[in-house]
Amino acid sequence: DTEVTQTPKHLVMGMTNKKSLKCEQHMGHRAMYWYKQKAKKPPELMFVYSYEKLSINESVPSRFSPECPNSSLLNLHLHALQPEDSALYLCASSQAIGDGQETQYFGPGTRLLVL
Amino acid sequence: GDSVTQMEGPVTLSEEAFLTINCTYTATGYPSLFWYVQYPGEGLQLLLKATKADDKGSNKGFEATYRKETTSFHLEKGSVQVSDSAVYFCALLNTGFQKLVFGTGTRLLVSP
């Protein structure tokens, strides 16, 4: 099974709202990722967690706050977003071996609209 | 730094036509190479991968061969179907890094 699940599928929020995106995997992977994808563009890496510790932050604004409560779950907390943050947010997971052969498996994404 | 270059789209084909989507890369060392497919309104799905030179990845009739001498990983399919209409991303992952480097994506449109 190579399934990564994400909730919600769609989210509309105002600029003053606080919301969270959730991601879950049960493949035993110890690396989890958040990507942002704008229309007609490739995904852009935001954060990487390895063994529940934040290992990469691609200079993401602090209005995005990731959290990895355990090895199966990854959250992205959203606060005071801007309309330009509207995008498809993708979660992925992989083994965390570091040999460059890990395959990242993606979830279906959360489509976020900020009004 | 590492980079991936894909052919511009859209690629428009009739059903049962032969497909080639070109992908070339620039990287130090020996990266793994991937093709991902994204259907409308969905996330990315792994289509195939190759981890070393001369490896051929294949899945669902699609194939790609890791060519180190030409730094290429072209995607091919002998007979496309309407259901293959999607955006295809070529990507690489280098040793010691966790960041996938994506190409810009190529949209494939297959008409009946």
PDB file of C-alpha atoms in Angstrom:
ATOM      1  CA  ASP A   1       0.000   0.000   0.000  1.00  0.00           C
ATOM      2  CA  THR A   2       1.453   3.344  -1.067  1.00  0.00           C
ATOM      3  CA  GLU A   3      -1.327   5.596   0.146  1.00  0.00           C
ATOM      4  CA  VAL A   4      -0.943   9.031   1.646  1.00  0.00           C
ATOM      5  CA  THR A   5      -4.180  10.631   2.760  1.00  0.00           C
ATOM      6  CA  GLN A   6      -4.885  14.334   3.183  1.00  0.00           C
ATOM      7  CA  THR A   7      -7.771  16.228   4.733  1.00  0.00           C
ATOM      8  CA  PRO A   8      -9.622  18.320   3.933  1.00  0.00           C
ATOM      9  CA  LYS A   9      -9.826  18.017   0.156  1.00  0.00           C
ATOM     10  CA  HIS A  10     -10.899  21.631  -0.218  1.00  0.00           C
ATOM     11  CA  LEU A  11     -10.574  24.572   2.173  1.00  0.00           C
ATOM     12  CA  VAL A  12     -11.761  28.170   1.940  1.00  0.00           C
ATOM     13  CA  MET A  13     -10.527  30.565   4.581  1.00  0.00           C
ATOM     14  CA  GLY A  14     -10.396  34.252   5.289  1.00  0.00           C
ATOM     15  CA  MET A  15      -7.176  36.135   5.958  1.00  0.00           C
ATOM     16  CA  THR A  16      -7.855  36.237   9.695  1.00  0.00           C
ATOM     17  CA  ASN A  17      -8.751  32.564  10.084  1.00  0.00           C
ATOM     18  CA  LYS A  18      -6.685  29.789  11.602  1.00  0.00           C
ATOM     19  CA  LYS A  19      -6.942  26.387   9.980  1.00  0.00           C
ATOM     20  CA  SER A  20      -4.936  23.172   9.735  1.00  0.00           C
ATOM     21  CA  LEU A  21      -4.171  20.700   6.983  1.00  0.00           C
ATOM     22  CA  LYS A  22      -3.644  17.072   7.904  1.00  0.00           C
ATOM     23  CA  CYS A  23      -1.644  14.296   6.284  1.00  0.00           C
ATOM     24  CA  GLU A  24      -1.346  10.637   7.249  1.00  0.00           C
ATOM     25  CA  GLN A  25       0.631   7.647   6.002  1.00  0.00           C
ATOM     26  CA  HIS A  26       0.902   4.063   7.224  1.00  0.00           C
ATOM     27  CA  MET A  27       3.806   2.866   5.101  1.00  0.00           C
ATOM     28  CA  GLY A  28       6.334   3.098   7.931  1.00  0.00           C
ATOM     29  CA  HIS A  29       8.027   6.029   6.232  1.00  0.00           C
ATOM     30  CA  ARG A  30      10.140   8.252   8.466  1.00  0.00           C
ATOM     31  CA  ALA A  31      10.358  11.276   6.151  1.00  0.00           C
ATOM     32  CA  MET A  32       7.357  13.491   5.405  1.00  0.00           C
ATOM     33  CA  TYR A  33       7.095  16.559   3.203  1.00  0.00           C
ATOM     34  CA  TRP A  34       4.895  19.565   2.494  1.00  0.00           C
ATOM     35  CA  TYR A  35       4.806  21.000  -1.023  1.00  0.00           C
ATOM     36  CA  LYS A  36       2.927  23.964  -2.474  1.00  0.00           C
ATOM     37  CA  GLN A  37       1.768  23.840  -6.087  1.00  0.00           C
ATOM     38  CA  LYS A  38       0.433  26.821  -8.009  1.00  0.00           C
ATOM     39  CA  ALA A  39      -1.539  26.327 -11.198  1.00  0.00           C
ATOM     40  CA  LYS A  40       0.495  25.134 -14.182  1.00  0.00           C
ATOM     41  CA  LYS A  41       3.671  24.920 -12.093  1.00  0.00           C
ATOM     42  CA  PRO A  42       5.623  22.052 -10.535  1.00  0.00           C
ATOM     43  CA  PRO A  43       5.409  21.482  -6.781  1.00  0.00           C
ATOM     44  CA  GLU A  44       7.679  23.606  -4.589  1.00  0.00           C
ATOM     45  CA  LEU A  45       9.134  22.089  -1.438  1.00  0.00           C
ATOM     46  CA  MET A  46       8.168  23.840   1.802  1.00  0.00           C
ATOM     47  CA  PHE A  47       9.179  21.585   4.708  1.00  0.00           C
ATOM     48  CA  VAL A  48      10.767  18.188   5.368  1.00  0.00           C
ATOM     49  CA  TYR A  49      10.526  16.149   8.564  1.00  0.00           C
ATOM     50  CA  SER A  50      12.890  13.253   9.176  1.00  0.00           C
ATOM     51  CA  TYR A  51      12.255  11.038  12.198  1.00  0.00           C
ATOM     52  CA  GLU A  52       9.729  13.606  13.464  1.00  0.00           C
ATOM     53  CA  LYS A  53      12.279  16.419  13.429  1.00  0.00           C
ATOM     54  CA  LEU A  54      12.192  19.370  11.041  1.00  0.00           C
ATOM     55  CA  SER A  55      15.159  18.922   8.710  1.00  0.00           C
ATOM     56  CA  ILE A  56      14.393  21.375   5.910  1.00  0.00           C
ATOM     57  CA  ASN A  57      12.523  24.700   5.915  1.00  0.00           C
ATOM     58  CA  GLU A  58      12.688  26.316   2.488  1.00  0.00           C
ATOM     59  CA  SER A  59      12.436  29.851   3.904  1.00  0.00           C
ATOM     60  CA  VAL A  60       8.683  29.560   4.261  1.00  0.00           C
ATOM     61  CA  PRO A  61       6.840  32.508   5.886  1.00  0.00           C
ATOM     62  CA  SER A  62       5.949  31.988   9.541  1.00  0.00           C
ATOM     63  CA  ARG A  63       2.229  32.112   8.758  1.00  0.00           C
ATOM     64  CA  PHE A  64       2.778  28.456   7.794  1.00  0.00           C
ATOM     65  CA  SER A  65       3.644  26.302  10.794  1.00  0.00           C
ATOM     66  CA  PRO A  66       4.360  22.580  10.349  1.00  0.00           C
ATOM     67  CA  GLU A  67       3.987  19.956  13.039  1.00  0.00           C
ATOM     68  CA  CYS A  68       4.829  16.252  13.109  1.00  0.00           C
ATOM     69  CA  PRO A  69       3.079  14.715  16.154  1.00  0.00           C
ATOM     70  CA  ASN A  70       4.271  11.189  15.328  1.00  0.00           C
ATOM     71  CA  SER A  71       5.811   9.199  12.518  1.00  0.00           C
ATOM     72  CA  SER A  72       2.487   8.746  10.705  1.00  0.00           C
ATOM     73  CA  LEU A  73       1.035  12.245  10.938  1.00  0.00           C
ATOM     74  CA  LEU A  74       1.974  15.621   9.540  1.00  0.00           C
ATOM     75  CA  ASN A  75       0.065  18.846  10.042  1.00  0.00           C
ATOM     76  CA  LEU A  76       0.337  22.267   8.485  1.00  0.00           C
ATOM     77  CA  HIS A  77      -1.116  25.070  10.598  1.00  0.00           C
ATOM     78  CA  LEU A  78      -2.242  28.140   8.703  1.00  0.00           C
ATOM     79  CA  HIS A  79      -2.714  31.608  10.173  1.00  0.00           C
ATOM     80  CA  ALA A  80      -3.149  35.066   8.642  1.00  0.00           C
ATOM     81  CA  LEU A  81      -2.691  33.819   5.112  1.00  0.00           C
ATOM     82  CA  GLN A  82      -2.703  36.032   2.041  1.00  0.00           C
ATOM     83  CA  PRO A  83      -4.695  35.519  -1.165  1.00  0.00           C
ATOM     84  CA  GLU A  84      -1.441  34.612  -2.960  1.00  0.00           C
ATOM     85  CA  ASP A  85      -1.170  31.579  -0.673  1.00  0.00           C
ATOM     86  CA  SER A  86      -4.085  30.016  -2.532  1.00  0.00           C
ATOM     87  CA  ALA A  87      -2.715  26.818  -4.071  1.00  0.00           C
ATOM     88  CA  LEU A  88      -2.766  23.028  -3.955  1.00  0.00           C
ATOM     89  CA  TYR A  89      -0.906  21.795  -0.875  1.00  0.00           C
ATOM     90  CA  LEU A  90       0.604  18.361  -1.297  1.00  0.00           C
ATOM     91  CA  CYS A  91       1.926  16.038   1.345  1.00  0.00           C
ATOM     92  CA  ALA A  92       4.422  13.283   0.544  1.00  0.00           C
ATOM     93  CA  SER A  93       6.300  10.596   2.428  1.00  0.00           C
ATOM     94  CA  SER A  94       9.332   8.402   1.836  1.00  0.00           C
ATOM     95  CA  GLN A  95      11.862   6.256   3.572  1.00  0.00           C
ATOM     96  CA  ALA A  96      14.634   8.314   5.164  1.00  0.00           C
ATOM     97  CA  ILE A  97      17.748   6.420   4.143  1.00  0.00           C
ATOM     98  CA  GLY A  98      19.679   9.256   2.500  1.00  0.00           C
ATOM     99  CA  ASP A  99      21.024   7.226  -0.408  1.00  0.00           C
ATOM    100  CA  GLY A 100      19.199   9.227  -3.062  1.00  0.00           C
ATOM    101  CA  GLN A 101      17.000   6.284  -4.016  1.00  0.00           C
ATOM    102  CA  GLU A 102      14.020   7.071  -1.807  1.00  0.00           C
ATOM    103  CA  THR A 103      10.736   7.388  -3.633  1.00  0.00           C
ATOM    104  CA  GLN A 104       8.375  10.105  -2.485  1.00  0.00           C
ATOM    105  CA  TYR A 105       4.702   9.134  -2.530  1.00  0.00           C
ATOM    106  CA  PHE A 106       2.228  11.975  -2.744  1.00  0.00           C
ATOM    107  CA  GLY A 107      -1.231  12.456  -1.342  1.00  0.00           C
ATOM    108  CA  PRO A 108      -4.176  13.868  -3.337  1.00  0.00           C
ATOM    109  CA  GLY A 109      -3.639  17.368  -1.964  1.00  0.00           C
ATOM    110  CA  THR A 110      -5.723  20.044  -0.272  1.00  0.00           C
ATOM    111  CA  ARG A 111      -6.928  22.805  -2.549  1.00  0.00           C
ATOM    112  CA  LEU A 112      -6.799  26.022  -0.513  1.00  0.00           C
ATOM    113  CA  LEU A 113      -8.529  29.273  -1.380  1.00  0.00           C
ATOM    114  CA  VAL A 114      -7.751  32.350   0.723  1.00  0.00           C
ATOM    115  CA  LEU A 115     -10.281  35.159   0.451  1.00  0.00           C
TER     116      LEU A 115
ATOM    117  CA  GLY B   1      22.818  23.302  -8.834  1.00  0.00           C
ATOM    118  CA  ASP B   2      20.805  20.359 -10.054  1.00  0.00           C
ATOM    119  CA  SER B   3      18.147  21.007 -12.686  1.00  0.00           C
ATOM    120  CA  VAL B   4      15.676  19.221 -14.964  1.00  0.00           C
ATOM    121  CA  THR B   5      14.554  20.415 -18.388  1.00  0.00           C
ATOM    122  CA  GLN B   6      11.405  19.119 -20.051  1.00  0.00           C
ATOM    123  CA  MET B   7       9.957  19.788 -23.465  1.00  0.00           C
ATOM    124  CA  GLU B   8       7.351  22.507 -23.641  1.00  0.00           C
ATOM    125  CA  GLY B   9       3.749  21.444 -23.997  1.00  0.00           C
ATOM    126  CA  PRO B  10       1.063  20.868 -24.657  1.00  0.00           C
ATOM    127  CA  VAL B  11       1.734  17.698 -26.582  1.00  0.00           C
ATOM    128  CA  THR B  12      -1.374  16.896 -28.624  1.00  0.00           C
ATOM    129  CA  LEU B  13      -1.812  13.370 -29.997  1.00  0.00           C
ATOM    130  CA  SER B  14      -4.511  11.166 -31.405  1.00  0.00           C
ATOM    131  CA  GLU B  15      -5.411   7.948 -29.645  1.00  0.00           C
ATOM    132  CA  GLU B  16      -2.990   5.064 -30.398  1.00  0.00           C
ATOM    133  CA  ALA B  17      -0.183   7.442 -31.425  1.00  0.00           C
ATOM    134  CA  PHE B  18       3.396   7.020 -30.165  1.00  0.00           C
ATOM    135  CA  LEU B  19       4.424   9.299 -27.316  1.00  0.00           C
ATOM    136  CA  THR B  20       7.802  10.768 -26.450  1.00  0.00           C
ATOM    137  CA  ILE B  21       8.286  13.425 -23.791  1.00  0.00           C
ATOM    138  CA  ASN B  22      11.881  14.594 -23.573  1.00  0.00           C
ATOM    139  CA  CYS B  23      13.644  15.111 -20.248  1.00  0.00           C
ATOM    140  CA  THR B  24      17.277  16.049 -19.674  1.00  0.00           C
ATOM    141  CA  TYR B  25      19.002  16.770 -16.406  1.00  0.00           C
ATOM    142  CA  THR B  26      22.042  18.448 -14.917  1.00  0.00           C
ATOM    143  CA  ALA B  27      23.353  17.006 -11.674  1.00  0.00           C
ATOM    144  CA  THR B  28      26.516  16.125  -9.847  1.00  0.00           C
ATOM    145  CA  GLY B  29      26.967  12.537  -8.841  1.00  0.00           C
ATOM    146  CA  TYR B  30      24.445   9.805  -9.557  1.00  0.00           C
ATOM    147  CA  PRO B  31      20.872  10.945  -8.999  1.00  0.00           C
ATOM    148  CA  SER B  32      17.741   8.824  -9.143  1.00  0.00           C
ATOM    149  CA  LEU B  33      15.284   9.841 -11.847  1.00  0.00           C
ATOM    150  CA  PHE B  34      11.488   9.795 -11.713  1.00  0.00           C
ATOM    151  CA  TRP B  35       8.430  10.419 -13.822  1.00  0.00           C
ATOM    152  CA  TYR B  36       5.315  11.545 -11.976  1.00  0.00           C
ATOM    153  CA  VAL B  37       1.869  12.020 -13.531  1.00  0.00           C
ATOM    154  CA  GLN B  38      -0.808  14.444 -12.359  1.00  0.00           C
ATOM    155  CA  TYR B  39      -4.371  13.975 -13.578  1.00  0.00           C
ATOM    156  CA  PRO B  40      -6.706  16.984 -13.478  1.00  0.00           C
ATOM    157  CA  GLY B  41      -7.623  17.961  -9.933  1.00  0.00           C
ATOM    158  CA  GLU B  42      -5.424  15.298  -8.338  1.00  0.00           C
ATOM    159  CA  GLY B  43      -2.072  14.886  -6.612  1.00  0.00           C
ATOM    160  CA  LEU B  44       1.077  13.437  -8.140  1.00  0.00           C
ATOM    161  CA  GLN B  45       1.342   9.734  -8.814  1.00  0.00           C
ATOM    162  CA  LEU B  46       4.636   7.951  -9.299  1.00  0.00           C
ATOM    163  CA  LEU B  47       4.701   6.580 -12.832  1.00  0.00           C
ATOM    164  CA  LEU B  48       8.172   5.042 -12.956  1.00  0.00           C
ATOM    165  CA  LYS B  49      11.713   5.477 -11.717  1.00  0.00           C
ATOM    166  CA  ALA B  50      15.330   4.489 -12.368  1.00  0.00           C
ATOM    167  CA  THR B  51      18.131   4.646  -9.848  1.00  0.00           C
ATOM    168  CA  LYS B  52      21.269   4.052 -11.925  1.00  0.00           C
ATOM    169  CA  ALA B  53      22.619   4.383 -15.433  1.00  0.00           C
ATOM    170  CA  ASP B  54      21.057   2.101 -18.075  1.00  0.00           C
ATOM    171  CA  ASP B  55      18.168   1.169 -15.783  1.00  0.00           C
ATOM    172  CA  LYS B  56      14.793   1.110 -17.521  1.00  0.00           C
ATOM    173  CA  GLY B  57      11.727   2.046 -15.544  1.00  0.00           C
ATOM    174  CA  SER B  58       8.366   0.858 -16.827  1.00  0.00           C
ATOM    175  CA  ASN B  59       4.729   0.971 -15.750  1.00  0.00           C
ATOM    176  CA  LYS B  60       1.325   0.910 -17.478  1.00  0.00           C
ATOM    177  CA  GLY B  61       2.953   0.775 -20.931  1.00  0.00           C
ATOM    178  CA  PHE B  62       5.218   3.752 -20.232  1.00  0.00           C
ATOM    179  CA  GLU B  63       9.002   3.358 -20.322  1.00  0.00           C
ATOM    180  CA  ALA B  64      12.060   5.519 -19.683  1.00  0.00           C
ATOM    181  CA  THR B  65      15.762   4.627 -19.741  1.00  0.00           C
ATOM    182  CA  TYR B  66      18.376   6.376 -17.594  1.00  0.00           C
ATOM    183  CA  ARG B  67      21.019   7.539 -20.093  1.00  0.00           C
ATOM    184  CA  LYS B  68      24.012   8.951 -18.286  1.00  0.00           C
ATOM    185  CA  GLU B  69      25.970   9.666 -21.475  1.00  0.00           C
ATOM    186  CA  THR B  70      23.228  11.996 -22.733  1.00  0.00           C
ATOM    187  CA  THR B  71      21.899  12.950 -19.248  1.00  0.00           C
ATOM    188  CA  SER B  72      18.412  12.066 -20.404  1.00  0.00           C
ATOM    189  CA  PHE B  73      15.349  10.184 -19.168  1.00  0.00           C
ATOM    190  CA  HIS B  74      12.833  10.435 -22.000  1.00  0.00           C
ATOM    191  CA  LEU B  75       9.330   9.063 -21.408  1.00  0.00           C
ATOM    192  CA  GLU B  76       7.806   6.851 -24.139  1.00  0.00           C
ATOM    193  CA  LYS B  77       4.606   4.953 -24.750  1.00  0.00           C
ATOM    194  CA  GLY B  78       3.797   2.979 -27.829  1.00  0.00           C
ATOM    195  CA  SER B  79       0.066   3.682 -28.007  1.00  0.00           C
ATOM    196  CA  VAL B  80      -1.547   6.439 -25.955  1.00  0.00           C
ATOM    197  CA  GLN B  81      -5.139   6.458 -24.757  1.00  0.00           C
ATOM    198  CA  VAL B  82      -7.490   9.334 -23.992  1.00  0.00           C
ATOM    199  CA  SER B  83      -7.123   8.412 -20.312  1.00  0.00           C
ATOM    200  CA  ASP B  84      -3.394   9.249 -20.501  1.00  0.00           C
ATOM    201  CA  SER B  85      -4.250  12.948 -20.798  1.00  0.00           C
ATOM    202  CA  ALA B  86      -2.483  14.555 -17.829  1.00  0.00           C
ATOM    203  CA  VAL B  87       0.574  16.578 -16.844  1.00  0.00           C
ATOM    204  CA  TYR B  88       3.836  14.637 -16.682  1.00  0.00           C
ATOM    205  CA  PHE B  89       6.705  15.762 -14.447  1.00  0.00           C
ATOM    206  CA  CYS B  90      10.283  14.562 -14.732  1.00  0.00           C
ATOM    207  CA  ALA B  91      12.248  14.817 -11.473  1.00  0.00           C
ATOM    208  CA  LEU B  92      15.574  13.905  -9.924  1.00  0.00           C
ATOM    209  CA  LEU B  93      16.742  13.138  -6.402  1.00  0.00           C
ATOM    210  CA  ASN B  94      20.412  13.339  -5.607  1.00  0.00           C
ATOM    211  CA  THR B  95      22.314  11.333  -3.005  1.00  0.00           C
ATOM    212  CA  GLY B  96      22.217  12.891   0.449  1.00  0.00           C
ATOM    213  CA  PHE B  97      19.399  15.270  -0.472  1.00  0.00           C
ATOM    214  CA  GLN B  98      15.702  14.997   0.246  1.00  0.00           C
ATOM    215  CA  LYS B  99      14.590  17.635  -2.235  1.00  0.00           C
ATOM    216  CA  LEU B 100      13.052  16.444  -5.483  1.00  0.00           C
ATOM    217  CA  VAL B 101      14.065  18.696  -8.357  1.00  0.00           C
ATOM    218  CA  PHE B 102      11.182  18.913 -10.829  1.00  0.00           C
ATOM    219  CA  GLY B 103      10.995  19.892 -14.441  1.00  0.00           C
ATOM    220  CA  THR B 104       8.302  22.370 -15.465  1.00  0.00           C
ATOM    221  CA  GLY B 105       5.872  19.637 -16.485  1.00  0.00           C
ATOM    222  CA  THR B 106       4.496  18.671 -19.896  1.00  0.00           C
ATOM    223  CA  ARG B 107       0.771  18.581 -20.551  1.00  0.00           C
ATOM    224  CA  LEU B 108      -0.389  15.703 -22.754  1.00  0.00           C
ATOM    225  CA  LEU B 109      -3.724  15.924 -24.537  1.00  0.00           C
ATOM    226  CA  VAL B 110      -4.986  12.791 -26.302  1.00  0.00           C
ATOM    227  CA  SER B 111      -8.019  13.039 -28.557  1.00  0.00           C
ATOM    228  CA  PRO B 112     -10.232  10.128 -29.680  1.00  0.00           C
TER     229      PRO B 112
END
